[in-house]
PDB file of C-alpha atoms and ligand atoms in Angstrom:
ATOM      1  CA  MET A   1       0.000   0.000   0.000  1.00  0.00           C
ATOM      2  CA  ALA A   2       2.966   2.342  -0.487  1.00  0.00           C
ATOM      3  CA  ASN A   3       1.894   5.706  -1.827  1.00  0.00           C
ATOM      4  CA  ASP A   4       3.756   7.832  -4.418  1.00  0.00           C
ATOM      5  CA  VAL A   5       4.007  10.911  -2.200  1.00  0.00           C
ATOM      6  CA  TRP A   6       5.289   8.844   0.738  1.00  0.00           C
ATOM      7  CA  ASN A   7       7.945   7.352  -1.541  1.00  0.00           C
ATOM      8  CA  ALA A   8       8.974  10.705  -2.997  1.00  0.00           C
ATOM      9  CA  VAL A   9       9.264  12.232   0.478  1.00  0.00           C
ATOM     10  CA  GLU A  10      11.247   9.242   1.742  1.00  0.00           C
ATOM     11  CA  ASP A  11      13.648   9.550  -1.213  1.00  0.00           C
ATOM     12  CA  TYR A  12      13.973  13.292  -0.656  1.00  0.00           C
ATOM     13  CA  PHE A  13      15.080  12.829   2.950  1.00  0.00           C
ATOM     14  CA  SER A  14      17.191   9.767   2.191  1.00  0.00           C
ATOM     15  CA  ASP A  15      19.111  11.798  -0.409  1.00  0.00           C
ATOM     16  CA  ARG A  16      19.561  14.868   1.797  1.00  0.00           C
ATOM     17  CA  LEU A  17      20.533  12.865   4.875  1.00  0.00           C
ATOM     18  CA  ILE A  18      22.662  10.392   2.879  1.00  0.00           C
ATOM     19  CA  LEU A  19      20.940   7.273   4.172  1.00  0.00           C
ATOM     20  CA  SER A  20      22.705   4.905   1.785  1.00  0.00           C
ATOM     21  CA  ASP A  21      26.279   3.913   1.003  1.00  0.00           C
ATOM     22  CA  PRO A  22      27.997   1.080  -0.890  1.00  0.00           C
ATOM     23  CA  ALA A  23      27.759  -1.492   1.908  1.00  0.00           C
ATOM     24  CA  LEU A  24      24.061  -0.848   2.545  1.00  0.00           C
ATOM     25  CA  ASP A  25      23.314  -0.779  -1.190  1.00  0.00           C
ATOM     26  CA  ALA A  26      25.198  -4.056  -1.664  1.00  0.00           C
ATOM     27  CA  ALA A  27      23.274  -5.639   1.215  1.00  0.00           C
ATOM     28  CA  LEU A  28      19.971  -4.719  -0.436  1.00  0.00           C
ATOM     29  CA  ALA A  29      21.140  -5.827  -3.893  1.00  0.00           C
ATOM     30  CA  SER A  30      22.474  -9.193  -2.754  1.00  0.00           C
ATOM     31  CA  SER A  31      19.348  -9.842  -0.662  1.00  0.00           C
ATOM     32  CA  ALA A  32      17.169  -9.144  -3.696  1.00  0.00           C
ATOM     33  CA  ALA A  33      19.396 -11.277  -5.947  1.00  0.00           C
ATOM     34  CA  ALA A  34      19.075 -14.181  -3.485  1.00  0.00           C
ATOM     35  CA  GLY A  35      15.290 -13.870  -3.591  1.00  0.00           C
ATOM     36  CA  LEU A  36      14.822 -12.629  -0.023  1.00  0.00           C
ATOM     37  CA  PRO A  37      11.576 -10.716   0.563  1.00  0.00           C
ATOM     38  CA  ASP A  38      11.874  -6.922   0.355  1.00  0.00           C
ATOM     39  CA  ILE A  39      10.730  -6.370   3.944  1.00  0.00           C
ATOM     40  CA  GLN A  40      13.772  -4.881   5.669  1.00  0.00           C
ATOM     41  CA  VAL A  41      13.343  -1.573   7.470  1.00  0.00           C
ATOM     42  CA  ALA A  42      13.393   1.600   5.364  1.00  0.00           C
ATOM     43  CA  PRO A  43      16.650   3.614   5.358  1.00  0.00           C
ATOM     44  CA  ASN A  44      15.279   6.299   7.690  1.00  0.00           C
ATOM     45  CA  GLN A  45      14.134   3.559  10.089  1.00  0.00           C
ATOM     46  CA  GLY A  46      17.550   1.893   9.983  1.00  0.00           C
ATOM     47  CA  LYS A  47      19.076   5.245  10.843  1.00  0.00           C
ATOM     48  CA  LEU A  48      16.620   5.637  13.727  1.00  0.00           C
ATOM     49  CA  LEU A  49      17.753   2.269  15.107  1.00  0.00           C
ATOM     50  CA  GLN A  50      21.362   3.391  14.798  1.00  0.00           C
ATOM     51  CA  LEU A  51      20.675   6.720  16.510  1.00  0.00           C
ATOM     52  CA  LEU A  52      18.841   5.040  19.380  1.00  0.00           C
ATOM     53  CA  ALA A  53      21.792   2.684  19.870  1.00  0.00           C
ATOM     54  CA  LEU A  54      24.185   5.657  19.825  1.00  0.00           C
ATOM     55  CA  ILE A  55      22.054   7.699  22.223  1.00  0.00           C
ATOM     56  CA  ARG A  56      21.979   4.723  24.564  1.00  0.00           C
ATOM     57  CA  GLY A  57      25.722   4.118  24.125  1.00  0.00           C
ATOM     58  CA  ALA A  58      24.835   0.504  23.398  1.00  0.00           C
ATOM     59  CA  SER A  59      27.634  -2.030  23.479  1.00  0.00           C
ATOM     60  CA  ARG A  60      25.405  -5.110  23.479  1.00  0.00           C
ATOM     61  CA  ILE A  61      22.555  -5.394  20.981  1.00  0.00           C
ATOM     62  CA  LEU A  62      20.139  -8.259  20.350  1.00  0.00           C
ATOM     63  CA  GLU A  63      18.129  -8.537  17.137  1.00  0.00           C
ATOM     64  CA  ILE A  64      15.343 -11.053  16.604  1.00  0.00           C
ATOM     65  CA  GLY A  65      14.809 -11.472  12.829  1.00  0.00           C
ATOM     66  CA  THR A  66      17.929 -10.884  10.666  1.00  0.00           C
ATOM     67  CA  LEU A  67      16.704 -11.334   7.065  1.00  0.00           C
ATOM     68  CA  GLY A  68      19.643 -10.094   4.911  1.00  0.00           C
ATOM     69  CA  GLY A  69      21.248  -8.130   7.736  1.00  0.00           C
ATOM     70  CA  TYR A  70      20.207  -4.647   6.590  1.00  0.00           C
ATOM     71  CA  SER A  71      18.920  -3.458   9.987  1.00  0.00           C
ATOM     72  CA  THR A  72      21.803  -5.404  11.552  1.00  0.00           C
ATOM     73  CA  ILE A  73      24.357  -3.297   9.672  1.00  0.00           C
ATOM     74  CA  TRP A  74      22.680  -0.044  10.701  1.00  0.00           C
ATOM     75  CA  MET A  75      22.699  -1.003  14.379  1.00  0.00           C
ATOM     76  CA  ALA A  76      26.139  -2.656  14.419  1.00  0.00           C
ATOM     77  CA  ARG A  77      27.661   0.564  13.098  1.00  0.00           C
ATOM     78  CA  ALA A  78      26.675   2.169  16.404  1.00  0.00           C
ATOM     79  CA  LEU A  79      28.774  -0.316  18.389  1.00  0.00           C
ATOM     80  CA  PRO A  80      32.182   0.417  19.822  1.00  0.00           C
ATOM     81  CA  GLU A  81      35.035  -1.819  18.628  1.00  0.00           C
ATOM     82  CA  ASP A  82      34.548  -4.218  21.507  1.00  0.00           C
ATOM     83  CA  GLY A  83      30.759  -4.157  21.161  1.00  0.00           C
ATOM     84  CA  ARG A  84      28.659  -7.117  20.160  1.00  0.00           C
ATOM     85  CA  LEU A  85      25.438  -7.721  18.262  1.00  0.00           C
ATOM     86  CA  ILE A  86      23.707 -11.100  18.196  1.00  0.00           C
ATOM     87  CA  SER A  87      21.012 -11.537  15.532  1.00  0.00           C
ATOM     88  CA  LEU A  88      18.625 -14.501  15.480  1.00  0.00           C
ATOM     89  CA  GLU A  89      17.326 -15.945  12.211  1.00  0.00           C
ATOM     90  CA  VAL A  90      15.370 -19.131  11.547  1.00  0.00           C
ATOM     91  CA  ASP A  91      16.053 -19.363   7.804  1.00  0.00           C
ATOM     92  CA  PRO A  92      19.554 -20.652   6.926  1.00  0.00           C
ATOM     93  CA  THR A  93      19.473 -18.970   3.494  1.00  0.00           C
ATOM     94  CA  HIS A  94      18.657 -15.602   5.047  1.00  0.00           C
ATOM     95  CA  ALA A  95      21.439 -16.105   7.588  1.00  0.00           C
ATOM     96  CA  HIS A  96      23.916 -17.017   4.848  1.00  0.00           C
ATOM     97  CA  VAL A  97      23.098 -13.894   2.832  1.00  0.00           C
ATOM     98  CA  ALA A  98      23.206 -11.766   5.989  1.00  0.00           C
ATOM     99  CA  ARG A  99      26.640 -13.036   7.031  1.00  0.00           C
ATOM    100  CA  ALA A 100      28.087 -12.116   3.623  1.00  0.00           C
ATOM    101  CA  ASN A 101      26.482  -8.665   3.804  1.00  0.00           C
ATOM    102  CA  ILE A 102      27.767  -8.093   7.339  1.00  0.00           C
ATOM    103  CA  LYS A 103      31.284  -9.197   6.353  1.00  0.00           C
ATOM    104  CA  ARG A 104      31.266  -6.878   3.338  1.00  0.00           C
ATOM    105  CA  ALA A 105      30.277  -4.057   5.666  1.00  0.00           C
ATOM    106  CA  GLY A 106      33.330  -4.832   7.821  1.00  0.00           C
ATOM    107  CA  LEU A 107      31.247  -5.748  10.857  1.00  0.00           C
ATOM    108  CA  ASP A 108      31.818  -9.498  11.140  1.00  0.00           C
ATOM    109  CA  ASP A 109      34.177  -8.945  14.089  1.00  0.00           C
ATOM    110  CA  ARG A 110      31.276  -7.771  16.249  1.00  0.00           C
ATOM    111  CA  VAL A 111      28.178  -9.411  14.755  1.00  0.00           C
ATOM    112  CA  GLU A 112      27.053 -12.999  15.177  1.00  0.00           C
ATOM    113  CA  VAL A 113      24.079 -14.442  13.274  1.00  0.00           C
ATOM    114  CA  ARG A 114      22.579 -17.486  14.997  1.00  0.00           C
ATOM    115  CA  VAL A 115      20.421 -19.842  12.972  1.00  0.00           C
ATOM    116  CA  GLY A 116      17.352 -21.449  14.491  1.00  0.00           C
ATOM    117  CA  PRO A 117      13.957 -20.532  15.899  1.00  0.00           C
ATOM    118  CA  ALA A 118      14.500 -17.522  18.151  1.00  0.00           C
ATOM    119  CA  LEU A 119      12.596 -19.216  20.958  1.00  0.00           C
ATOM    120  CA  ASP A 120      15.281 -21.944  20.944  1.00  0.00           C
ATOM    121  CA  SER A 121      18.178 -19.488  20.822  1.00  0.00           C
ATOM    122  CA  LEU A 122      16.931 -17.086  23.509  1.00  0.00           C
ATOM    123  CA  PRO A 123      17.220 -19.495  26.485  1.00  0.00           C
ATOM    124  CA  LYS A 124      20.755 -20.362  25.362  1.00  0.00           C
ATOM    125  CA  ILE A 125      21.690 -16.695  25.209  1.00  0.00           C
ATOM    126  CA  ALA A 126      20.284 -16.242  28.711  1.00  0.00           C
ATOM    127  CA  ASN A 127      22.453 -19.111  29.972  1.00  0.00           C
ATOM    128  CA  GLU A 128      25.615 -17.841  28.295  1.00  0.00           C
ATOM    129  CA  GLY A 129      25.934 -14.574  30.139  1.00  0.00           C
ATOM    130  CA  ALA A 130      25.623 -12.510  26.934  1.00  0.00           C
ATOM    131  CA  ALA A 131      22.967 -10.373  28.638  1.00  0.00           C
ATOM    132  CA  PRO A 132      22.108  -7.746  29.670  1.00  0.00           C
ATOM    133  CA  PHE A 133      21.558  -6.141  26.289  1.00  0.00           C
ATOM    134  CA  ASP A 134      21.381  -2.360  25.959  1.00  0.00           C
ATOM    135  CA  LEU A 135      19.053  -2.536  22.974  1.00  0.00           C
ATOM    136  CA  VAL A 136      16.747  -5.271  21.662  1.00  0.00           C
ATOM    137  CA  PHE A 137      15.123  -5.034  18.217  1.00  0.00           C
ATOM    138  CA  ILE A 138      12.189  -7.432  17.756  1.00  0.00           C
ATOM    139  CA  ASP A 139      11.406  -7.987  14.050  1.00  0.00           C
ATOM    140  CA  ALA A 140      10.663 -11.669  13.378  1.00  0.00           C
ATOM    141  CA  ASP A 141       7.416 -13.677  13.217  1.00  0.00           C
ATOM    142  CA  LYS A 142       4.811 -11.399  14.702  1.00  0.00           C
ATOM    143  CA  GLN A 143       2.680 -14.081  16.388  1.00  0.00           C
ATOM    144  CA  HIS A 144       5.547 -14.667  18.823  1.00  0.00           C
ATOM    145  CA  ASN A 145       5.915 -10.998  19.754  1.00  0.00           C
ATOM    146  CA  PRO A 146       4.544 -11.607  23.278  1.00  0.00           C
ATOM    147  CA  ASP A 147       7.199 -14.298  23.888  1.00  0.00           C
ATOM    148  CA  TYR A 148       9.948 -12.135  22.410  1.00  0.00           C
ATOM    149  CA  PHE A 149       8.922  -9.200  24.579  1.00  0.00           C
ATOM    150  CA  ALA A 150       9.002 -11.399  27.700  1.00  0.00           C
ATOM    151  CA  TRP A 151      12.518 -12.522  26.749  1.00  0.00           C
ATOM    152  CA  ALA A 152      13.575  -8.951  26.010  1.00  0.00           C
ATOM    153  CA  LEU A 153      12.555  -7.969  29.539  1.00  0.00           C
ATOM    154  CA  LYS A 154      14.596 -10.858  30.967  1.00  0.00           C
ATOM    155  CA  LEU A 155      17.647  -9.956  28.892  1.00  0.00           C
ATOM    156  CA  THR A 156      17.759  -6.183  29.520  1.00  0.00           C
ATOM    157  CA  ARG A 157      18.180  -3.861  32.497  1.00  0.00           C
ATOM    158  CA  PRO A 158      16.877  -0.433  33.492  1.00  0.00           C
ATOM    159  CA  GLY A 159      18.055   2.025  30.836  1.00  0.00           C
ATOM    160  CA  SER A 160      17.857  -0.492  27.994  1.00  0.00           C
ATOM    161  CA  ILE A 161      15.774   0.183  24.888  1.00  0.00           C
ATOM    162  CA  ILE A 162      13.345  -2.308  23.320  1.00  0.00           C
ATOM    163  CA  ILE A 163      11.999  -1.655  19.814  1.00  0.00           C
ATOM    164  CA  VAL A 164       9.346  -3.696  17.992  1.00  0.00           C
ATOM    165  CA  ASP A 165       8.790  -3.339  14.224  1.00  0.00           C
ATOM    166  CA  ASN A 166       5.499  -3.663  12.336  1.00  0.00           C
ATOM    167  CA  VAL A 167       3.008  -2.838  15.068  1.00  0.00           C
ATOM    168  CA  VAL A 168       0.531  -1.054  12.764  1.00  0.00           C
ATOM    169  CA  ARG A 169       0.449  -3.261   9.649  1.00  0.00           C
ATOM    170  CA  GLY A 170      -1.540  -0.950   7.435  1.00  0.00           C
ATOM    171  CA  GLY A 171      -4.012  -0.358  10.262  1.00  0.00           C
ATOM    172  CA  ARG A 172      -4.866  -4.027  10.736  1.00  0.00           C
ATOM    173  CA  ILE A 173      -3.899  -3.657  14.399  1.00  0.00           C
ATOM    174  CA  VAL A 174      -7.329  -2.187  15.153  1.00  0.00           C
ATOM    175  CA  ASP A 175      -9.160  -4.993  13.355  1.00  0.00           C
ATOM    176  CA  GLU A 176     -10.077  -6.938  16.481  1.00  0.00           C
ATOM    177  CA  THR A 177     -12.440  -9.320  14.749  1.00  0.00           C
ATOM    178  CA  GLY A 178      -9.836 -10.778  12.373  1.00  0.00           C
ATOM    179  CA  GLY A 179      -8.159 -13.986  13.456  1.00  0.00           C
ATOM    180  CA  ASN A 180      -4.856 -13.101  11.778  1.00  0.00           C
ATOM    181  CA  PRO A 181      -2.203 -14.526  14.139  1.00  0.00           C
ATOM    182  CA  ASP A 182       0.276 -11.737  13.320  1.00  0.00           C
ATOM    183  CA  VAL A 183      -2.260  -9.075  14.264  1.00  0.00           C
ATOM    184  CA  GLN A 184      -3.203 -11.022  17.394  1.00  0.00           C
ATOM    185  CA  GLY A 185       0.503 -11.233  18.292  1.00  0.00           C
ATOM    186  CA  VAL A 186       0.869  -7.469  18.068  1.00  0.00           C
ATOM    187  CA  ARG A 187      -2.367  -6.836  19.986  1.00  0.00           C
ATOM    188  CA  ARG A 188      -1.354  -9.176  22.795  1.00  0.00           C
ATOM    189  CA  LEU A 189       2.050  -7.497  22.867  1.00  0.00           C
ATOM    190  CA  MET A 190       0.460  -4.062  23.252  1.00  0.00           C
ATOM    191  CA  GLU A 191      -1.694  -5.346  26.108  1.00  0.00           C
ATOM    192  CA  MET A 192       1.404  -6.742  27.833  1.00  0.00           C
ATOM    193  CA  ILE A 193       3.209  -3.428  27.400  1.00  0.00           C
ATOM    194  CA  GLY A 194       0.231  -1.524  28.779  1.00  0.00           C
ATOM    195  CA  ASP A 195       0.215  -3.743  31.877  1.00  0.00           C
ATOM    196  CA  GLU A 196       3.991  -3.767  32.320  1.00  0.00           C
ATOM    197  CA  PRO A 197       5.304  -1.368  34.970  1.00  0.00           C
ATOM    198  CA  ARG A 198       8.932  -2.016  34.004  1.00  0.00           C
ATOM    199  CA  VAL A 199       8.714  -0.219  30.639  1.00  0.00           C
ATOM    200  CA  SER A 200       7.766   3.238  29.434  1.00  0.00           C
ATOM    201  CA  ALA A 201       6.545   2.981  25.835  1.00  0.00           C
ATOM    202  CA  THR A 202       5.298   4.818  22.797  1.00  0.00           C
ATOM    203  CA  VAL A 203       4.383   3.905  19.220  1.00  0.00           C
ATOM    204  CA  LEU A 204       5.352   5.889  16.125  1.00  0.00           C
ATOM    205  CA  GLN A 205       3.135   5.417  13.078  1.00  0.00           C
ATOM    206  CA  THR A 206       5.224   5.469   9.905  1.00  0.00           C
ATOM    207  CA  VAL A 207       4.634   5.783   6.150  1.00  0.00           C
ATOM    208  CA  GLY A 208       7.023   5.393   3.243  1.00  0.00           C
ATOM    209  CA  SER A 209       8.443   2.670   1.025  1.00  0.00           C
ATOM    210  CA  LYS A 210       7.256   0.050   3.526  1.00  0.00           C
ATOM    211  CA  GLY A 211       3.669   1.289   3.359  1.00  0.00           C
ATOM    212  CA  TYR A 212       1.816   2.290   6.506  1.00  0.00           C
ATOM    213  CA  ASP A 213       3.252   0.689   9.624  1.00  0.00           C
ATOM    214  CA  GLY A 214       4.773   1.581  12.972  1.00  0.00           C
ATOM    215  CA  LEU A 215       7.472   1.049  15.555  1.00  0.00           C
ATOM    216  CA  ALA A 216       6.974   0.528  19.275  1.00  0.00           C
ATOM    217  CA  ILE A 217       9.811   2.116  21.255  1.00  0.00           C
ATOM    218  CA  MET A 218      10.313   1.408  24.935  1.00  0.00           C
ATOM    219  CA  LEU A 219      12.663   2.341  27.713  1.00  0.00           C
ATOM    220  CA  VAL A 220      13.158  -0.264  30.410  1.00  0.00           C
ATOM    221  CA  THR A 221      12.652   1.750  33.573  1.00  0.00           C
ATOM    222  CA  GLY A 222      12.736  -1.088  36.053  1.00  0.00           C
ATOM    223  CA  ALA A 223      10.110   0.778  38.070  1.00  0.00           C
ATOM    224  CA  ALA A 224       8.341  -2.437  38.984  1.00  0.00           C
ATOM    225  CA  ASN A 225       5.996  -0.956  41.575  1.00  0.00           C
ATOM    226  CA  GLY A 226       3.856   1.513  39.825  1.00  0.00           C
ATOM    227  CA  ASP A 227       6.177   4.428  39.037  1.00  0.00           C
ATOM    228  CA  ARG A 228       4.887   4.995  35.483  1.00  0.00           C
ATOM    229  CA  HIS A 229       6.229   7.686  33.173  1.00  0.00           C
TER     230      HIS A 229
HETATM  231  N1  SAH D   1      15.263  -7.043  10.706  1.00  0.00           N
HETATM  232  C1  SAH D   1      15.335  -7.221   9.256  1.00  0.00           C
HETATM  233  C2  SAH D   1      14.025  -7.777   8.704  1.00  0.00           C
HETATM  234  C3  SAH D   1      13.569  -9.058   9.335  1.00  0.00           C
HETATM  235  S1  SAH D   1      12.252  -9.810   8.421  1.00  0.00           S
HETATM  236  C4  SAH D   1      15.624  -5.880   8.609  1.00  0.00           C
HETATM  237  O1  SAH D   1      14.888  -4.921   8.905  1.00  0.00           O
HETATM  238  O2  SAH D   1      16.569  -5.777   7.826  1.00  0.00           O
HETATM  239  C5  SAH D   1      11.816 -11.091   9.521  1.00  0.00           C
HETATM  240  C6  SAH D   1      12.834 -12.209   9.627  1.00  0.00           C
HETATM  241  O3  SAH D   1      12.472 -13.023  10.741  1.00  0.00           O
HETATM  242  C7  SAH D   1      12.857 -13.148   8.398  1.00  0.00           C
HETATM  243  O4  SAH D   1      14.158 -13.276   7.901  1.00  0.00           O
HETATM  244  C8  SAH D   1      12.357 -14.472   8.953  1.00  0.00           C
HETATM  245  O5  SAH D   1      12.969 -15.608   8.352  1.00  0.00           O
HETATM  246  C9  SAH D   1      12.755 -14.360  10.419  1.00  0.00           C
HETATM  247  N2  SAH D   1      11.993 -15.253  11.308  1.00  0.00           N
HETATM  248  C10 SAH D   1      10.710 -15.666  11.170  1.00  0.00           C
HETATM  249  N3  SAH D   1      10.365 -16.508  12.163  1.00  0.00           N
HETATM  250  C11 SAH D   1      11.464 -16.599  12.973  1.00  0.00           C
HETATM  251  C12 SAH D   1      11.746 -17.325  14.158  1.00  0.00           C
HETATM  252  N4  SAH D   1      10.831 -18.111  14.736  1.00  0.00           N
HETATM  253  N5  SAH D   1      12.972 -17.208  14.702  1.00  0.00           N
HETATM  254  C13 SAH D   1      13.909 -16.405  14.131  1.00  0.00           C
HETATM  255  N6  SAH D   1      13.696 -15.713  12.997  1.00  0.00           N
HETATM  256  C14 SAH D   1      12.493 -15.801  12.427  1.00  0.00           C
HETATM  257  C1  DHB D   2       6.636  -7.569   6.572  1.00  0.00           C
HETATM  258  C2  DHB D   2       7.350  -6.429   6.903  1.00  0.00           C
HETATM  259  C3  DHB D   2       8.291  -6.485   7.911  1.00  0.00           C
HETATM  260  O1  DHB D   2       9.008  -5.379   8.284  1.00  0.00           O
HETATM  261  C4  DHB D   2       8.522  -7.649   8.590  1.00  0.00           C
HETATM  262  O2  DHB D   2       9.428  -7.635   9.582  1.00  0.00           O
HETATM  263  C5  DHB D   2       7.819  -8.802   8.262  1.00  0.00           C
HETATM  264  C6  DHB D   2       6.874  -8.757   7.251  1.00  0.00           C
HETATM  265  C7  DHB D   2       5.639  -7.516   5.487  1.00  0.00           C
HETATM  266  O3  DHB D   2       5.439  -6.437   4.945  1.00  0.00           O
HETATM  267  O4  DHB D   2       5.066  -8.546   5.190  1.00  0.00           O
HETATM  268 MG1   MG D   3       9.935  -5.655  10.152  1.00  0.00          MG
END
């Protein structure tokens, strides 16, 4: 449902703000050539992820849903040299393409792509001492958003940022009657967030090359007994 004006405005800002470069362009081109779906974040959204990581001073980042590593590259560029990003991907082909893209971007020293269902990888990460993460980006299968959010809370600390992609889905989020499991996953997630005293959250509605969608952005406050912001 992308609209011509949204696209023109996105291109205008992407050009002025220089939201592409050879490594990002190559990541998109090789993902397309490998037949991956064209569902990575838009350039301005990738830059938002990077800015949030920089503002937080993130040195540990967790991503759930790698695809071709486009959002991974944006976020990993915010890491210090000794920083680390772990990205979880169920599809071995996606992971293979992502690893090549990440290597080409010069980030393979700090990024690890783990193949398998995220719900299998997350308990292992918890047991390894890789946490706490300073930033978690949730962008995989939407029906598991409630589980991913619960894990994100376990794997972060007060001051961490949690971001969830695709919470608007062209407005389908308000279609309560539909049984679409992705929409139900987002709706259950939003109910959890609303009931969760340990996070302070907002949602940004977005338009552009990815159509009409939105990002949930949360700060882990750790205020577990009612101190809402
Ligand atoms: N974050 C990427 C886009 C991710 S698209 C970007 O913006 O560049 C969603 C990805 O989640 C797909 O690659 C899909 O294969 C993956 N995925 C779907 N179900 C998953 C699961 N159970 N565990 C891990 N990854 C999953
Ligand atoms: C779609 C878009 C996404 O950003 C995503 O993570 C998954 C699916 C989509 O448009 O189908
Ligand atoms: Mg997404």
